[in-house]
Coordinates of C-alpha atoms in Angstrom, one line a residue:
M1 CA -22.2 21.3 -80.4
S2 CA -22.4 19.6 -83.6
P3 CA -25.7 17.4 -84.8
G4 CA -23.2 14.4 -84.9
L5 CA -22.4 14.4 -81.5
L6 CA -25.8 15.4 -80.3
D7 CA -27.1 12.0 -82.0
W8 CA -24.4 10.0 -80.3
L9 CA -25.0 11.6 -76.8
S10 CA -29.0 11.5 -77.4
R11 CA -28.7 7.4 -77.5
R12 CA -29.9 5.9 -74.4
T13 CA -27.2 5.9 -71.6
G14 CA -29.6 4.3 -69.0
P15 CA -30.0 0.4 -68.7
V16 CA -31.7 -0.8 -71.8
G17 CA -34.6 -3.0 -71.6
A18 CA -34.1 -6.6 -71.8
V19 CA -34.1 -8.2 -75.2
P20 CA -34.0 -11.8 -75.4
W21 CA -32.2 -13.5 -78.2
T22 CA -31.9 -17.2 -79.3
A23 CA -28.0 -17.3 -80.1
P24 CA -27.8 -18.7 -83.9
T25 CA -26.3 -22.1 -84.5
A26 CA -23.4 -22.3 -87.0
S27 CA -24.3 -24.4 -89.9
A28 CA -21.0 -24.3 -91.2
P29 CA -17.2 -23.7 -90.2
I30 CA -16.7 -19.8 -90.0
T31 CA -14.8 -18.3 -92.4
R32 CA -15.8 -14.7 -92.2
A33 CA -13.6 -12.0 -90.2
V34 CA -15.0 -9.1 -88.5
R35 CA -13.9 -5.8 -87.5
T36 CA -14.4 -4.9 -83.9
P37 CA -14.8 -1.1 -82.8
G38 CA -12.4 0.8 -80.9
S39 CA -11.2 -0.3 -77.3
K40 CA -13.1 0.7 -74.7
S41 CA -10.3 0.7 -72.2
A42 CA -8.1 2.8 -74.6
T43 CA -11.0 5.0 -75.5
N44 CA -12.2 6.2 -71.9
R45 CA -8.7 6.7 -71.0
A46 CA -8.1 9.0 -74.0
L47 CA -11.2 10.8 -72.8
V48 CA -10.2 11.5 -69.4
L49 CA -6.6 12.4 -70.6
A50 CA -7.8 14.8 -73.2
A51 CA -10.2 16.4 -70.4
L52 CA -6.9 17.0 -68.3
A53 CA -4.7 18.3 -71.2
D54 CA -3.4 21.6 -72.0
G55 CA -5.3 21.9 -74.9
P56 CA -7.8 20.4 -77.2
S57 CA -7.3 17.0 -78.4
L58 CA -8.8 15.0 -81.4
I59 CA -9.9 11.2 -80.9
G60 CA -10.5 9.1 -83.7
G61 CA -12.1 5.6 -83.9
A62 CA -13.4 6.1 -80.4
L63 CA -15.8 3.2 -79.0
D64 CA -19.4 4.3 -79.6
S65 CA -21.3 2.4 -76.6
R66 CA -23.3 3.1 -73.3
D67 CA -19.7 3.3 -71.1
T68 CA -18.2 5.8 -73.5
S69 CA -21.5 7.9 -73.7
L70 CA -21.9 7.8 -69.8
M71 CA -17.9 8.8 -69.5
L72 CA -18.6 11.8 -72.0
D73 CA -21.8 12.7 -70.0
G74 CA -19.4 12.7 -66.9
L75 CA -16.7 14.8 -68.1
R76 CA -19.1 17.5 -69.5
T77 CA -20.7 17.5 -66.2
L78 CA -17.3 18.7 -64.9
G79 CA -17.0 21.7 -67.9
V80 CA -15.4 19.7 -70.5
E81 CA -16.5 20.6 -74.0
T82 CA -16.9 18.1 -76.8
D83 CA -17.8 18.2 -80.6
V84 CA -17.3 16.0 -83.5
E85 CA -15.1 16.8 -86.6
R86 CA -14.8 14.9 -89.8
H87 CA -11.6 13.0 -90.5
P88 CA -9.6 15.0 -93.2
R89 CA -8.5 12.0 -94.9
Y90 CA -11.5 9.3 -94.3
D91 CA -14.7 11.3 -95.0
T92 CA -16.9 8.3 -93.2
L93 CA -15.2 8.5 -90.1
D94 CA -15.6 11.2 -87.2
R95 CA -13.1 12.3 -84.6
L96 CA -14.1 13.6 -81.1
R97 CA -12.5 17.2 -80.3
I98 CA -12.3 17.1 -76.4
T99 CA -11.6 20.8 -74.9
P100 CA -10.7 20.9 -71.4
P101 CA -12.4 23.9 -69.2
P102 CA -10.2 26.3 -67.7
A103 CA -11.0 24.7 -64.5
F104 CA -13.3 22.0 -63.5
T105 CA -16.8 22.8 -62.3
G106 CA -18.5 20.9 -59.4
G107 CA -22.1 20.9 -58.7
G108 CA -23.5 18.4 -60.9
D109 CA -24.6 15.1 -61.3
V110 CA -22.6 12.0 -63.0
D111 CA -24.5 8.8 -63.9
C112 CA -21.6 6.0 -63.7
G113 CA -24.4 3.1 -65.0
L114 CA -22.5 0.1 -64.7
A115 CA -19.2 1.4 -66.2
G116 CA -15.9 0.5 -63.7
T117 CA -14.1 3.1 -65.8
V118 CA -16.6 5.8 -64.9
M119 CA -17.0 5.3 -61.2
R120 CA -13.4 5.0 -60.9
F121 CA -11.6 7.4 -63.4
V122 CA -14.2 10.4 -63.1
P123 CA -14.1 10.9 -59.1
P124 CA -10.4 11.8 -59.1
V125 CA -11.2 14.4 -62.1
A126 CA -13.8 15.7 -59.8
G127 CA -11.5 16.2 -56.9
L128 CA -10.1 19.0 -59.4
A129 CA -13.4 20.7 -59.4
A130 CA -14.4 23.3 -56.8
G131 CA -17.9 22.4 -55.2
T132 CA -19.7 19.3 -54.7
T133 CA -20.0 16.4 -57.6
R134 CA -22.7 13.7 -57.1
F135 CA -22.5 10.2 -58.2
H136 CA -24.9 7.5 -58.8
G137 CA -25.3 4.4 -61.2
D138 CA -27.2 1.3 -62.0
R139 CA -28.3 -0.8 -59.1
A140 CA -25.7 -3.5 -59.9
A141 CA -23.0 -1.0 -59.8
E142 CA -23.6 -0.4 -55.9
S143 CA -21.8 -3.5 -55.2
R144 CA -18.9 -2.9 -57.2
P145 CA -15.7 -2.2 -55.2
L146 CA -15.0 1.5 -55.0
E147 CA -14.2 2.1 -51.3
P148 CA -10.4 1.9 -51.6
L149 CA -10.4 4.6 -54.4
L150 CA -12.5 7.0 -52.3
R151 CA -10.4 6.3 -49.1
A152 CA -7.4 7.2 -51.3
L153 CA -9.1 10.4 -52.6
G154 CA -10.0 11.2 -48.8
S155 CA -6.3 11.3 -48.1
L156 CA -5.7 13.4 -50.9
G157 CA -8.2 16.3 -48.9
V158 CA -11.7 15.7 -50.8
R159 CA -14.6 14.7 -48.5
I160 CA -16.9 11.6 -49.6
D161 CA -20.3 11.8 -48.0
P162 CA -22.3 9.7 -47.0
T163 CA -20.7 6.0 -47.7
L164 CA -17.6 4.9 -49.6
G165 CA -19.4 3.7 -52.7
L166 CA -22.2 4.2 -55.1
P167 CA -24.1 6.8 -54.5
F168 CA -21.8 9.2 -52.9
S169 CA -20.9 12.9 -52.9
L170 CA -17.4 14.4 -53.7
T171 CA -16.5 17.6 -52.4
S172 CA -13.3 19.6 -53.2
D173 CA -11.9 23.0 -53.1
G174 CA -10.5 22.2 -56.5
T175 CA -6.8 21.5 -55.5
L176 CA -5.2 18.3 -54.9
H177 CA -1.6 19.0 -53.2
G178 CA -0.8 15.2 -53.9
G179 CA 2.3 13.6 -52.0
Q180 CA 2.1 9.8 -51.4
V181 CA -1.0 7.9 -51.1
E182 CA -1.4 4.0 -50.1
I183 CA -4.4 2.0 -51.8
D184 CA -5.5 -1.6 -52.0
S185 CA -6.0 -2.2 -55.6
S186 CA -6.4 -6.2 -55.5
A187 CA -9.9 -5.6 -56.5
S188 CA -9.2 -3.4 -59.3
S189 CA -6.1 -2.1 -61.3
Q190 CA -8.6 0.8 -62.3
F191 CA -8.0 2.2 -58.9
V192 CA -4.3 3.1 -59.7
S193 CA -5.2 4.2 -63.0
G194 CA -7.7 6.5 -62.2
L195 CA -5.1 8.1 -59.6
L196 CA -2.5 8.0 -62.3
M197 CA -4.3 10.1 -64.8
I198 CA -4.5 13.0 -62.2
G199 CA -1.2 12.6 -60.6
A200 CA 0.5 15.4 -62.9
R201 CA -2.1 17.8 -62.2
C202 CA -1.5 17.4 -58.3
E203 CA 0.6 20.0 -57.0
S204 CA 3.5 17.9 -55.8
G205 CA 2.8 15.0 -58.0
L206 CA 1.6 11.9 -56.7
T207 CA 3.4 8.5 -55.5
I208 CA 0.9 5.5 -55.5
R209 CA 1.9 2.4 -53.2
H210 CA -0.1 -0.8 -53.5
V211 CA -0.7 -2.5 -50.3
G212 CA -2.4 -6.0 -50.5
A213 CA -2.8 -9.1 -52.6
P214 CA -1.3 -8.7 -56.5
V215 CA -2.9 -6.0 -58.4
P216 CA -5.2 -7.8 -61.4
S217 CA -5.0 -6.8 -64.8
R218 CA -2.0 -5.4 -64.9
P219 CA -1.5 -4.9 -68.5
H220 CA -4.1 -2.2 -68.3
L221 CA -1.6 -0.3 -65.7
S222 CA 0.7 -0.6 -68.7
M223 CA -1.9 0.8 -71.0
T224 CA -2.4 3.9 -68.6
L225 CA 1.5 4.5 -68.3
T226 CA 2.0 4.6 -71.9
M227 CA -0.8 6.8 -73.0
L228 CA 0.5 9.3 -69.8
Q229 CA 4.1 9.0 -71.4
D230 CA 2.8 9.6 -74.7
R231 CA 1.4 12.9 -73.6
G232 CA 4.6 14.1 -72.2
V233 CA 4.1 13.3 -68.6
D234 CA 6.9 11.6 -66.3
A235 CA 5.0 8.6 -64.9
A236 CA 6.5 5.2 -64.1
E237 CA 6.5 2.3 -61.9
T238 CA 9.6 3.1 -59.8
Q239 CA 9.6 -0.3 -58.0
P240 CA 7.1 -3.1 -57.4
D241 CA 3.9 -1.8 -56.7
V242 CA 5.1 2.0 -56.3
W243 CA 4.3 4.5 -59.0
R244 CA 5.5 8.0 -59.4
V245 CA 3.8 10.8 -61.4
E246 CA 5.8 14.2 -61.4
P247 CA 3.9 17.2 -61.5
G248 CA 3.4 19.2 -64.9
A249 CA 1.3 19.4 -67.9
V250 CA -0.8 16.8 -69.4
G251 CA 0.1 17.3 -73.2
A252 CA -2.7 17.6 -75.8
M253 CA -2.6 14.9 -78.3
D254 CA -4.4 13.8 -81.1
E255 CA -4.8 9.7 -81.5
W256 CA -6.8 7.0 -83.3
I257 CA -8.2 4.4 -80.9
E258 CA -7.3 0.7 -82.1
P259 CA -9.7 -2.1 -82.0
D260 CA -11.1 -3.8 -78.9
L261 CA -8.8 -6.9 -78.9
T262 CA -10.7 -8.4 -76.0
N263 CA -14.1 -8.3 -78.0
L264 CA -12.0 -9.5 -81.0
A265 CA -11.0 -12.7 -79.0
T266 CA -14.7 -13.5 -78.7
F267 CA -15.0 -13.6 -82.6
M268 CA -11.6 -15.5 -83.0
A269 CA -12.9 -17.9 -80.6
A270 CA -16.3 -18.3 -82.7
V271 CA -14.0 -19.5 -85.5
G272 CA -12.3 -22.1 -83.5
I273 CA -15.4 -23.5 -82.1
T274 CA -17.0 -23.8 -85.5
G275 CA -13.4 -25.2 -86.9
G276 CA -13.3 -22.4 -89.4
H277 CA -10.2 -20.3 -90.7
A278 CA -10.2 -16.5 -90.8
V279 CA -7.9 -13.9 -90.9
F280 CA -8.4 -10.8 -88.7
A281 CA -6.7 -7.4 -88.9
W282 CA -4.5 -6.8 -85.6
P283 CA -2.4 -3.8 -84.6
D284 CA 1.3 -3.5 -85.2
A285 CA 1.7 -2.3 -81.7
S286 CA -0.8 -2.1 -78.9
T287 CA -1.4 -0.8 -75.3
Q288 CA -3.7 -4.0 -74.9
P289 CA -2.1 -7.3 -73.6
G290 CA -2.2 -8.5 -77.5
E291 CA 0.4 -11.4 -76.7
Q292 CA -1.6 -12.7 -73.8
I293 CA -5.0 -12.8 -75.6
L294 CA -3.3 -14.8 -78.7
A295 CA -1.8 -17.3 -75.8
A296 CA -4.9 -17.9 -74.1
L297 CA -6.7 -19.0 -77.3
Q298 CA -3.7 -21.3 -78.1
A299 CA -4.0 -22.7 -74.9
F300 CA -7.6 -24.2 -76.1
G301 CA -6.2 -25.5 -79.4
I302 CA -6.8 -22.7 -81.5
T303 CA -3.7 -21.7 -84.0
A304 CA -3.4 -17.8 -84.0
A305 CA -0.6 -17.1 -86.3
Y306 CA 0.3 -13.4 -86.3
R307 CA 2.0 -11.9 -89.4
H308 CA 3.4 -8.5 -89.6
G309 CA 2.4 -6.2 -92.5
A310 CA 4.7 -5.1 -94.9
S311 CA 5.1 -2.0 -96.9
G312 CA 2.1 -0.4 -95.1
A313 CA -0.2 -3.3 -95.3
E314 CA -1.8 -4.2 -92.1
S315 CA -0.7 -6.8 -89.9
T316 CA -3.1 -10.0 -89.3
V317 CA -3.8 -13.2 -87.2
A318 CA -4.6 -16.1 -89.0
V319 CA -7.0 -18.1 -87.0
S320 CA -8.0 -21.8 -87.5
A321 CA -8.6 -24.8 -85.3
D322 CA -9.7 -28.6 -85.9
R323 CA -10.8 -29.1 -82.2
I324 CA -10.9 -27.2 -78.8
V325 CA -9.0 -29.0 -76.0
G326 CA -9.2 -28.4 -72.4
A327 CA -6.7 -26.0 -70.6
D328 CA -5.2 -25.3 -67.4
I329 CA -4.9 -21.3 -67.8
D330 CA -4.0 -18.4 -65.2
L331 CA -6.0 -15.2 -66.7
H332 CA -5.3 -13.0 -63.7
D333 CA -3.7 -10.3 -66.1
V334 CA -6.4 -10.9 -68.6
S335 CA -9.5 -11.6 -66.7
E336 CA -11.6 -10.0 -69.2
L337 CA -11.3 -13.2 -71.1
T338 CA -12.7 -15.4 -68.6
C339 CA -16.0 -15.7 -70.5
T340 CA -14.7 -16.4 -73.6
A341 CA -12.3 -19.0 -72.2
A342 CA -15.2 -20.4 -70.0
A343 CA -17.2 -20.9 -73.2
L344 CA -14.3 -22.5 -75.0
A345 CA -14.0 -24.8 -72.0
A346 CA -17.6 -25.9 -72.4
V347 CA -17.3 -27.2 -75.8
A348 CA -13.6 -28.9 -75.4
T349 CA -12.7 -32.3 -75.6
G350 CA -11.3 -32.4 -72.0
P351 CA -11.7 -30.7 -68.7
S352 CA -10.3 -27.0 -67.9
R353 CA -9.3 -25.2 -65.1
I354 CA -9.3 -21.2 -65.1
R355 CA -7.2 -19.6 -62.4
G356 CA -6.2 -16.3 -60.9
V357 CA -9.6 -14.3 -61.3
A358 CA -11.2 -14.4 -58.2
H359 CA -11.4 -10.5 -58.6
I360 CA -14.1 -11.0 -61.1
R361 CA -16.5 -11.8 -58.7
G362 CA -16.8 -8.0 -58.2
H363 CA -17.2 -7.1 -62.0
E364 CA -20.6 -6.1 -63.8
T365 CA -21.9 -9.2 -61.8
D366 CA -20.2 -12.1 -59.9
R367 CA -19.0 -13.5 -63.4
L368 CA -17.7 -16.8 -61.5
A369 CA -21.2 -17.4 -60.0
A370 CA -22.8 -16.5 -63.2
L371 CA -20.6 -18.7 -65.5
E372 CA -21.3 -21.6 -63.1
E373 CA -25.1 -21.3 -63.2
G374 CA -25.3 -20.4 -67.1
L375 CA -22.9 -23.3 -68.1
S376 CA -24.5 -25.8 -65.8
G377 CA -27.8 -25.0 -66.9
L378 CA -27.0 -25.9 -70.7
G379 CA -25.6 -29.2 -69.2
C380 CA -21.7 -28.5 -68.4
A381 CA -20.2 -29.5 -65.1
V382 CA -18.9 -26.4 -63.5
A383 CA -17.6 -25.6 -60.2
Q384 CA -16.1 -22.5 -58.5
T385 CA -12.8 -22.8 -56.8
D386 CA -11.2 -20.1 -54.7
D387 CA -9.9 -18.1 -57.3
G388 CA -11.8 -19.6 -60.8
L389 CA -13.2 -22.3 -62.2
T390 CA -13.2 -26.2 -63.0
I391 CA -15.0 -27.1 -66.1
E392 CA -15.7 -30.7 -67.2
P393 CA -17.5 -30.9 -70.8
R394 CA -20.7 -32.6 -70.8
R395 CA -23.1 -33.0 -74.0
L396 CA -24.6 -29.8 -74.0
R397 CA -28.5 -28.8 -74.4
G398 CA -30.5 -25.5 -75.5
G399 CA -31.8 -23.4 -72.3
L400 CA -32.1 -20.1 -70.8
F401 CA -28.6 -18.3 -70.1
R402 CA -29.0 -15.2 -67.8
T403 CA -26.9 -12.7 -68.9
H404 CA -27.1 -10.6 -65.5
A405 CA -26.7 -7.4 -67.5
D406 CA -23.2 -8.6 -68.3
H407 CA -21.6 -8.3 -71.8
R408 CA -19.2 -10.8 -71.2
L409 CA -21.7 -13.3 -70.2
A410 CA -23.8 -12.5 -73.3
H411 CA -20.7 -13.1 -75.5
A412 CA -20.3 -16.9 -73.7
A413 CA -23.6 -17.9 -74.3
A414 CA -23.4 -16.6 -77.9
L415 CA -20.2 -19.0 -78.6
V416 CA -21.9 -22.0 -77.0
G417 CA -24.9 -21.3 -79.1
L418 CA -22.9 -21.6 -82.2
V419 CA -22.8 -25.3 -81.4
T420 CA -26.0 -25.8 -79.6
H421 CA -29.1 -25.5 -80.8
G422 CA -31.9 -23.7 -78.4
V423 CA -29.4 -21.4 -76.2
V424 CA -31.5 -18.4 -75.5
L425 CA -30.0 -15.3 -73.9
D426 CA -32.3 -13.5 -71.2
D427 CA -31.0 -10.2 -72.4
V428 CA -28.4 -9.4 -75.6
A429 CA -29.0 -5.5 -75.3
C430 CA -26.2 -5.5 -72.4
T431 CA -23.6 -5.9 -75.3
S432 CA -24.5 -2.2 -75.9
K433 CA -21.9 -1.6 -73.0
T434 CA -19.0 -2.4 -75.4
M435 CA -20.4 -3.4 -78.6
P436 CA -23.8 -1.9 -79.5
D437 CA -23.7 -3.7 -83.2
F438 CA -23.0 -6.9 -81.7
V439 CA -25.8 -9.0 -83.2
A440 CA -25.4 -7.4 -86.4
L441 CA -21.8 -8.4 -86.4
W442 CA -22.5 -11.7 -84.8
E443 CA -25.2 -12.8 -87.4
G444 CA -23.0 -11.0 -90.1
M445 CA -20.3 -13.5 -89.3
L446 CA -22.3 -16.4 -90.0
S447 CA -24.1 -15.2 -93.2

């Protein structure tokens, strides 16, 4: 293993000690754009698919964060080899080389931390490993939904012991015969994505049928299907809420991970909140729900004008706003934007309602309860509904904002802090989950 990867993997992957931080207030409209790191969702899917592939893959632009470090550690526990190579064209950038094992190995321990992608993507891969693999995570992760996925894996022949949630042990003979499985993915689309990615490695392929309330964050299922198809896998949604993956090889593939657009949306919102103007790089085509992200910002009065790059130039989005307005918005498909949207609603000129996000009560924390608590503590009138929040802007004041170890809550508090003196986050270190350099990027945007 190269020194570069050793340095990466030696970074703390356990819970980081709480680091209080006073969110800086903007003294002028923000006019500086930033470049955010690679997409966590794309990075961890790429890592899993590379581990399942028929040969080594090179992954450039991978997010360097706690979640991706935990994913790499989990895959290494199953016998996957990882290394860092220099990019042949860009000397300053590294690429990860992922080499699948001849056969996955059981018998190890996987730390899921608080990462939904690790606790939901690695167990299906462990079903292809002979032996017992033990899974554990942060205390807060033990309450995150997992049972439907583990029941589905049980129906495919693996044994789960002793509980259908973290911590648990998974025992397999190393073979998944596949066939058809039913699963209730109303709590997380990641249940379906985790099964989709191992479908081609099942002897008879895999048909997945969702039974239950609508699946949230469906664009992430499209991301999973696209990444499978890019690797030559015959995978598709054959009818509503039914997916079929044919058996076959997962082709090795070199790729570059695009920037995380959900993280980027927080910085775009910062420009809008301060009445600024900035031009952000934006991918020409994306597996992320880019159009929905821009539409959500526009609902709050932020102009986000996309411009396609001509003659090799990169595409951009110009962001500006005169004021933030209230919105009635359904974020069911892009629920990761809820915390950013709530912050915008807290500083808007009128009331807002956020709908379609009941499932985020089971994310890193109960995000609806945490937003109600945090924004109410700063003077905003916030109430939970059955599937979201109502937010009535009031005169805001400084105070302590509890992040509950949740990076998205930290982003919301930082946004409100741009226009409210004295907003203190009890822990900004939780942003290391998807953006270890968040503080430097945020403060640099204001300089």
